[in-house]
JSON list of C-alpha atoms in Angstrom, two decimals:
[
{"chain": "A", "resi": 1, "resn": "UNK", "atom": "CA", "xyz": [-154.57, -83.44, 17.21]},
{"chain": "A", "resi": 2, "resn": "UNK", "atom": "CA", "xyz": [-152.99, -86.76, 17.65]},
{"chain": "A", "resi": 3, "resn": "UNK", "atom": "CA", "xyz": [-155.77, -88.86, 19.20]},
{"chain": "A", "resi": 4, "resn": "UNK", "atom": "CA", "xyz": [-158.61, -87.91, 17.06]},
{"chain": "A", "resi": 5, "resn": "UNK", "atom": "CA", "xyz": [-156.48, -89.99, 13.65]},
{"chain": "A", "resi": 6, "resn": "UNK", "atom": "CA", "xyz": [-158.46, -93.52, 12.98]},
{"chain": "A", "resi": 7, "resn": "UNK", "atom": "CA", "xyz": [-156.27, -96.21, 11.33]},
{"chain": "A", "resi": 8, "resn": "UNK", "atom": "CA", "xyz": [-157.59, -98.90, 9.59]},
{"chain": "A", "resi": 9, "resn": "UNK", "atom": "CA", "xyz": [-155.46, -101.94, 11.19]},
{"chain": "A", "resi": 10, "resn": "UNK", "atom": "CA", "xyz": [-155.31, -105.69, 10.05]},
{"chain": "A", "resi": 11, "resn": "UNK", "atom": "CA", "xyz": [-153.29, -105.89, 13.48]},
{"chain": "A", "resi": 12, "resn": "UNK", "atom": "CA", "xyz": [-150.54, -105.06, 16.03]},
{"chain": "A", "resi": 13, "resn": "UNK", "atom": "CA", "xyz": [-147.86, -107.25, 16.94]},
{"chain": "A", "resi": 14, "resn": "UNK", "atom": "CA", "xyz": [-146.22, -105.31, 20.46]},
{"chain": "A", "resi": 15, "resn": "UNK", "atom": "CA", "xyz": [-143.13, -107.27, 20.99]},
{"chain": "A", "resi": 16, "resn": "UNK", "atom": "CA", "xyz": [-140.97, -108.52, 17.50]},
{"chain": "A", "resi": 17, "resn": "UNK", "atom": "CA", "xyz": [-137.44, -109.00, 16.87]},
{"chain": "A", "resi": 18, "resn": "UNK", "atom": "CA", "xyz": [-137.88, -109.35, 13.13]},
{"chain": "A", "resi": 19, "resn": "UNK", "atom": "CA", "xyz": [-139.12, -106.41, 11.62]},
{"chain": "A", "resi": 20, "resn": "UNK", "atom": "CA", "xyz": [-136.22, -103.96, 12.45]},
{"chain": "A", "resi": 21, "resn": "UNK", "atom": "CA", "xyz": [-133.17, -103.83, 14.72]},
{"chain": "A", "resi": 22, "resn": "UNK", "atom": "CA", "xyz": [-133.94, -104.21, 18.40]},
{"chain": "A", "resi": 23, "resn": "UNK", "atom": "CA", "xyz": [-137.50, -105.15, 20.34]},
{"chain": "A", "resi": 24, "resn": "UNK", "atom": "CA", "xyz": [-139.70, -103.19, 17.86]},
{"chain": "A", "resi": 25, "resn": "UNK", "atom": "CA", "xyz": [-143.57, -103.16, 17.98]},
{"chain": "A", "resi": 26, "resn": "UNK", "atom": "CA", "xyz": [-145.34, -103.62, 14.34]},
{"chain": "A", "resi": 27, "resn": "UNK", "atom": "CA", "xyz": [-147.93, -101.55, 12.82]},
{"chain": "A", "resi": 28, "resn": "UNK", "atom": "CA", "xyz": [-150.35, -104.10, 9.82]},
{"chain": "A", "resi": 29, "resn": "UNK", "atom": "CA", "xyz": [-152.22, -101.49, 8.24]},
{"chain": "A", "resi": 30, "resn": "UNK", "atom": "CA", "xyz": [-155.25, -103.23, 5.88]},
{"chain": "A", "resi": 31, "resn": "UNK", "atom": "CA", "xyz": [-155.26, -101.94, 2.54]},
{"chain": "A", "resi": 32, "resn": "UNK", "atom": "CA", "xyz": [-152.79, -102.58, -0.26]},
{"chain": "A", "resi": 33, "resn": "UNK", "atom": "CA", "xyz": [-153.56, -101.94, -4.05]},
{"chain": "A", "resi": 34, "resn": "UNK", "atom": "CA", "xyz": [-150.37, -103.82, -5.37]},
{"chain": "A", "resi": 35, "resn": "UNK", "atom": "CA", "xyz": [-150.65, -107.62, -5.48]},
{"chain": "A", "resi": 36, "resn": "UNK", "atom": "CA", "xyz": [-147.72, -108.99, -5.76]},
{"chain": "A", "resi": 37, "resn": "UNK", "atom": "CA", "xyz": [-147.36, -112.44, -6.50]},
{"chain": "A", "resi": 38, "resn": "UNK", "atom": "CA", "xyz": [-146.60, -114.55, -3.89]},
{"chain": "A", "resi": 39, "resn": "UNK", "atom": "CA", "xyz": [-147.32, -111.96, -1.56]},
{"chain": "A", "resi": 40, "resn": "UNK", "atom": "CA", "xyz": [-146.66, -112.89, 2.20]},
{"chain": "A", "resi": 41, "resn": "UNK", "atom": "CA", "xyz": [-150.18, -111.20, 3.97]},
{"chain": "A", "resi": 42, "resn": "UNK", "atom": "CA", "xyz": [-152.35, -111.69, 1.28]},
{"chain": "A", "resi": 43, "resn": "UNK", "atom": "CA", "xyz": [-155.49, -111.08, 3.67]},
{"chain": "A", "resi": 44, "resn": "UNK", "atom": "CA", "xyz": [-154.14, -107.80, 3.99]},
{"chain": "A", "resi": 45, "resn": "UNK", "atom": "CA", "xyz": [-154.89, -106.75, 0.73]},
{"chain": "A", "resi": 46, "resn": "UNK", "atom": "CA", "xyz": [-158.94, -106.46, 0.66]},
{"chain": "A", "resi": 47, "resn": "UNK", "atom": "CA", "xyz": [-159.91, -102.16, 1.78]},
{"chain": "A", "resi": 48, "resn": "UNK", "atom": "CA", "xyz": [-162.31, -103.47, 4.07]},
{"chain": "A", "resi": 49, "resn": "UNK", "atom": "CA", "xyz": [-162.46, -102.31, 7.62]},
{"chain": "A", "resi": 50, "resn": "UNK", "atom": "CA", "xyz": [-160.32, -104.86, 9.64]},
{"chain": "A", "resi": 51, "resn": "UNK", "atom": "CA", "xyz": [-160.14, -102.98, 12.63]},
{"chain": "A", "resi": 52, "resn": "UNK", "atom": "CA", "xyz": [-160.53, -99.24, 12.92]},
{"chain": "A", "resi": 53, "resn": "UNK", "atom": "CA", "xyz": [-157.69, -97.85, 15.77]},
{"chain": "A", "resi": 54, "resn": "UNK", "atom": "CA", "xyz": [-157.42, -94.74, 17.14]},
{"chain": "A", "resi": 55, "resn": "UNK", "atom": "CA", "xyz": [-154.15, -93.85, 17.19]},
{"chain": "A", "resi": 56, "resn": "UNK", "atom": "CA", "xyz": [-154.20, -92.89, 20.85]},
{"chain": "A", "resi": 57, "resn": "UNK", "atom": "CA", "xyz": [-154.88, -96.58, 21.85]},
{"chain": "A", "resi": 58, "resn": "UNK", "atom": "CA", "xyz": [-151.95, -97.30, 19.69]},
{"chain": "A", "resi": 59, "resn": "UNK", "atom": "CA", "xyz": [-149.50, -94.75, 21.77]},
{"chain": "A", "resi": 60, "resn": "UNK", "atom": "CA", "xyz": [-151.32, -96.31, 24.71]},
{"chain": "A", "resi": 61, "resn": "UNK", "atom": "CA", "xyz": [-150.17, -99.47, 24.32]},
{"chain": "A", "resi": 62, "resn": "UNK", "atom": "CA", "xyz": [-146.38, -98.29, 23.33]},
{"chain": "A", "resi": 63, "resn": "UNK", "atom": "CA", "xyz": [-146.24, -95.99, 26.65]},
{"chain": "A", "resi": 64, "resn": "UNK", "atom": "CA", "xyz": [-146.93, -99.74, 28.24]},
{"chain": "A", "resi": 65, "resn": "UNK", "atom": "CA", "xyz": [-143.93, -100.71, 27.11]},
{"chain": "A", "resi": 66, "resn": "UNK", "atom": "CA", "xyz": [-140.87, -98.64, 27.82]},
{"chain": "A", "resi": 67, "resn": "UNK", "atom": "CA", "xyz": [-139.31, -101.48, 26.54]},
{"chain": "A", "resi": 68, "resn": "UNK", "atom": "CA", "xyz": [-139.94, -100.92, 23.06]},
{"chain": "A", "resi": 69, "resn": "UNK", "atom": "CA", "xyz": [-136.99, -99.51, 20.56]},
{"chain": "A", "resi": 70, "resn": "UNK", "atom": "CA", "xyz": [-139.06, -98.91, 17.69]},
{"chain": "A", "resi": 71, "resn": "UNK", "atom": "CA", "xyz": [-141.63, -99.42, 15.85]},
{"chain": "A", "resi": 72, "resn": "UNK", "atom": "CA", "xyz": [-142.09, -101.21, 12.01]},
{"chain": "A", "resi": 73, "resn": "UNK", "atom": "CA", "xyz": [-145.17, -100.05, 9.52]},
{"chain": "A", "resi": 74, "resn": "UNK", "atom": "CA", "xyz": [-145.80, -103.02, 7.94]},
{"chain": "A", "resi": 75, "resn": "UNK", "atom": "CA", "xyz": [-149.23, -104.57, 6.20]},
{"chain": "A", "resi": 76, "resn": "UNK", "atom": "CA", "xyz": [-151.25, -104.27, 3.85]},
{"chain": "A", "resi": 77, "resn": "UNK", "atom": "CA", "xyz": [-149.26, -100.68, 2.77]},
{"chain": "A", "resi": 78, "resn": "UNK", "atom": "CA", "xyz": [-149.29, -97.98, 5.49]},
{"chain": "A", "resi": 79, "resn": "UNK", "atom": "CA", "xyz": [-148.91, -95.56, 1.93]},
{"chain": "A", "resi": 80, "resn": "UNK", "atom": "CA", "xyz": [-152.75, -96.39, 1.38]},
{"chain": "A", "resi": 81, "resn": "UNK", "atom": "CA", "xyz": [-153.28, -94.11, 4.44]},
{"chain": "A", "resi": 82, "resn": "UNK", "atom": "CA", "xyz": [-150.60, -91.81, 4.88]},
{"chain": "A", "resi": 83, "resn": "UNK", "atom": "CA", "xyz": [-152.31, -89.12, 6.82]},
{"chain": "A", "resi": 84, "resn": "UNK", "atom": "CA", "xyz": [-152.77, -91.46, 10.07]},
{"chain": "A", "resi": 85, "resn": "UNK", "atom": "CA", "xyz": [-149.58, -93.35, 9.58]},
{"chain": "A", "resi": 86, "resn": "UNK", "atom": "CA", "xyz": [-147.54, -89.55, 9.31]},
{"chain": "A", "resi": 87, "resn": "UNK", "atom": "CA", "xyz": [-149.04, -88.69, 12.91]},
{"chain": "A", "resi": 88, "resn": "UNK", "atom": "CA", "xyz": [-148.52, -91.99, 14.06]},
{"chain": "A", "resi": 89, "resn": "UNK", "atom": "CA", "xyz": [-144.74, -91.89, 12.61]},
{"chain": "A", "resi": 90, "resn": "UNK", "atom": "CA", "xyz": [-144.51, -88.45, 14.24]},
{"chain": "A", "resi": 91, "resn": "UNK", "atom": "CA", "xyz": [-145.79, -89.80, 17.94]},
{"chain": "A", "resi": 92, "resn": "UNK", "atom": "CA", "xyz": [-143.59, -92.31, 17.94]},
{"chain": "A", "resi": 93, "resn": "UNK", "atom": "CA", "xyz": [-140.28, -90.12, 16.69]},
{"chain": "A", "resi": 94, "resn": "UNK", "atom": "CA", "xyz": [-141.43, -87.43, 19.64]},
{"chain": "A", "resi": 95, "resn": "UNK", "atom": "CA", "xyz": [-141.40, -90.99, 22.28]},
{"chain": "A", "resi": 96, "resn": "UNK", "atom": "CA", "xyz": [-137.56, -91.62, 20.68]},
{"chain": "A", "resi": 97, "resn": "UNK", "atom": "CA", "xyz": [-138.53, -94.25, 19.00]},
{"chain": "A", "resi": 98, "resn": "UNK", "atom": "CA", "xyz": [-137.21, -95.15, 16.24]},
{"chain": "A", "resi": 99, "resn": "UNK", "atom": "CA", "xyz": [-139.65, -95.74, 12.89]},
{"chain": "A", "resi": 100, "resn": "UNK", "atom": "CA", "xyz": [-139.50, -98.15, 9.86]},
{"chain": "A", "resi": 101, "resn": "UNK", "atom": "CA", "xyz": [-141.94, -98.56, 7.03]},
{"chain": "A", "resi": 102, "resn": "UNK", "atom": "CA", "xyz": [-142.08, -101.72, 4.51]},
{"chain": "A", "resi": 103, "resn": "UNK", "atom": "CA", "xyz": [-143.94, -100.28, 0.92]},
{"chain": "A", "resi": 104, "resn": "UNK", "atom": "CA", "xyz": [-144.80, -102.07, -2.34]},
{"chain": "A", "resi": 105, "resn": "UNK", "atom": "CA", "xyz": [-144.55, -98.03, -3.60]},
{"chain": "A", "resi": 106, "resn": "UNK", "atom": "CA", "xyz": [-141.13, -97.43, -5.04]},
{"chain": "A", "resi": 107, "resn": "UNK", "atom": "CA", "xyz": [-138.85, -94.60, -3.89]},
{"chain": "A", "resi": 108, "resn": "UNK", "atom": "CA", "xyz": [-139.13, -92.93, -7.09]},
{"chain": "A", "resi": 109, "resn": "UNK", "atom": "CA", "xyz": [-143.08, -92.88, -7.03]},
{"chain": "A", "resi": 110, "resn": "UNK", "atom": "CA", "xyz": [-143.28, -91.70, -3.35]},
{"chain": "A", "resi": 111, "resn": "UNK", "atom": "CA", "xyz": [-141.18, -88.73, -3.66]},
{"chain": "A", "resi": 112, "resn": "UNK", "atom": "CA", "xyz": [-143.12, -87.94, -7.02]},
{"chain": "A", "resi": 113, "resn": "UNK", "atom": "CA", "xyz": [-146.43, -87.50, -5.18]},
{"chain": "A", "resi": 114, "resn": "UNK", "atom": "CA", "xyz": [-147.24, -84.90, -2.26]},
{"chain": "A", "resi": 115, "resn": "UNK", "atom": "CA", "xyz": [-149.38, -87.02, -0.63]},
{"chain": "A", "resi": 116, "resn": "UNK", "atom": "CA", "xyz": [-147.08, -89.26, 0.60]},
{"chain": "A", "resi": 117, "resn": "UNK", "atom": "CA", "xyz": [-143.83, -86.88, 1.59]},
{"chain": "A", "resi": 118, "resn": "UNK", "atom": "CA", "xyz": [-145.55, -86.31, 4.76]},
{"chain": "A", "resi": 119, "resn": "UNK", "atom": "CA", "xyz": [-145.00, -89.93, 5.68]},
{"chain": "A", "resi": 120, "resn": "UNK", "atom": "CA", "xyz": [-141.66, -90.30, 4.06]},
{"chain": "A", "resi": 121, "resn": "UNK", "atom": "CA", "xyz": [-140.39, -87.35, 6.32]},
{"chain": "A", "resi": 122, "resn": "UNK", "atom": "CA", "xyz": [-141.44, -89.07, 9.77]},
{"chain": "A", "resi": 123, "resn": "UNK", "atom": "CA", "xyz": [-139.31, -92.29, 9.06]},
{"chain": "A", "resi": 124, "resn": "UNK", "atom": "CA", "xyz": [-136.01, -93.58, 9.61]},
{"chain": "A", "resi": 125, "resn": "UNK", "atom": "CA", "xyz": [-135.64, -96.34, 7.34]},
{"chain": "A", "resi": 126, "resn": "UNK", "atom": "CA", "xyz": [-138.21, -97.25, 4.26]},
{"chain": "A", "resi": 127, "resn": "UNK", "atom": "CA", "xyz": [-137.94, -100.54, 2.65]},
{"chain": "A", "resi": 128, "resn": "UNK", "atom": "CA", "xyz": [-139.65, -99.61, -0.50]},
{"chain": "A", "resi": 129, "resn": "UNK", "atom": "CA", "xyz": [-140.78, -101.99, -3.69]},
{"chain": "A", "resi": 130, "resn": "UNK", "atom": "CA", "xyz": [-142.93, -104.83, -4.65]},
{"chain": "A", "resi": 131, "resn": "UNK", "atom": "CA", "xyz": [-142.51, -107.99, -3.31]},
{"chain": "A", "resi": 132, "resn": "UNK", "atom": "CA", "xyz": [-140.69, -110.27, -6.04]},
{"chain": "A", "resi": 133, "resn": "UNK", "atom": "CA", "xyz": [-140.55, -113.94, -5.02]},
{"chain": "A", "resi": 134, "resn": "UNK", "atom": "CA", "xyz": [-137.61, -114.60, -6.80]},
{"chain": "A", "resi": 135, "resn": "UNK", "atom": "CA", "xyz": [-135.55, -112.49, -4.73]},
{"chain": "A", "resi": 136, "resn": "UNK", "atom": "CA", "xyz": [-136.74, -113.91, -1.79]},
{"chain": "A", "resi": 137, "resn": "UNK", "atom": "CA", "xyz": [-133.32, -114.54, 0.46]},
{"chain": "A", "resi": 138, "resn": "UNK", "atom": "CA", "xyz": [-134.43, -116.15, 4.51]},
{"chain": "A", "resi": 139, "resn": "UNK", "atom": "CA", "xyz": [-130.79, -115.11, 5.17]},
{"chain": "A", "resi": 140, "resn": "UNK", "atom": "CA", "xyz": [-131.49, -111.51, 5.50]},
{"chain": "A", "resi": 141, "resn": "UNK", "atom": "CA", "xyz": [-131.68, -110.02, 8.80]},
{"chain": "A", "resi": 142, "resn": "UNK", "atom": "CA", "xyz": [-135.00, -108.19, 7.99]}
]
């Protein structure tokens, strides 16, 4: 059942124009194993308990705001805890909203493990690799 999912959040951001197309909300999960260099949320990284989030206060606060278009996974790495993020990804598709996910995890290694196909299903758009600095561009969009 939907509600009863915990997420382990480092935050929520409900209005932002920057993380997708349109007035999206954004998801920070806390957790993320990969370490890039120059990493932009590098207080993200640490598997503590930030903030633990049922995921019915999260589809609370999106039924607030009928404004909202979609909604970006962002952190940390929503990978690190697929489970919750698939039924949250799932909600929000069932709402009509529309669901991206930003991943240090490479296409190629997602679709290798089970684990995390349940997650890859639920979204629309994955933006998937580790963060290089060098390729850092400020002209992209997102």
């Amino acid at each position: 059942m939907e509600q009863q999912a915990m997420l382990n959040l480092a935050g929520i951001t409900w209005e932002s124009v920057v993380d997708g197309p349109g007035l999206r909300t954004v998801v920070f999960a806390q957790g993320c194993t990969h370490a890039c260099p120059g990493c932009f949320n590098p207080e993200l990284q640490p598997f503590h308990t930030h903030r633990s989030v049922a995921l019915a206060e999260v589809l609370s606060g999106l039924d607030e705001r009928p404004h909202i278009r979609g909604v970006t996974f962002s952190g940390g790495d929503p990978f690190e805890q697929t489970d919750s993020f698939a039924r949250l990804a799932a909600a929000c598709r069932h709402r009509g909203l529309s669901v991206w996910c930003y991943t240090g995890y490479s296409w190629e290694t997602l679709c290798q493990c089970d684990r995390f196909r349940v997650l890859l299903r639920e979204l629309d758009v994955l933006v998937d690799g580790p963060y290089v600095e060098a390729e850092r561009d400020t002209a992209l969009r997102f």
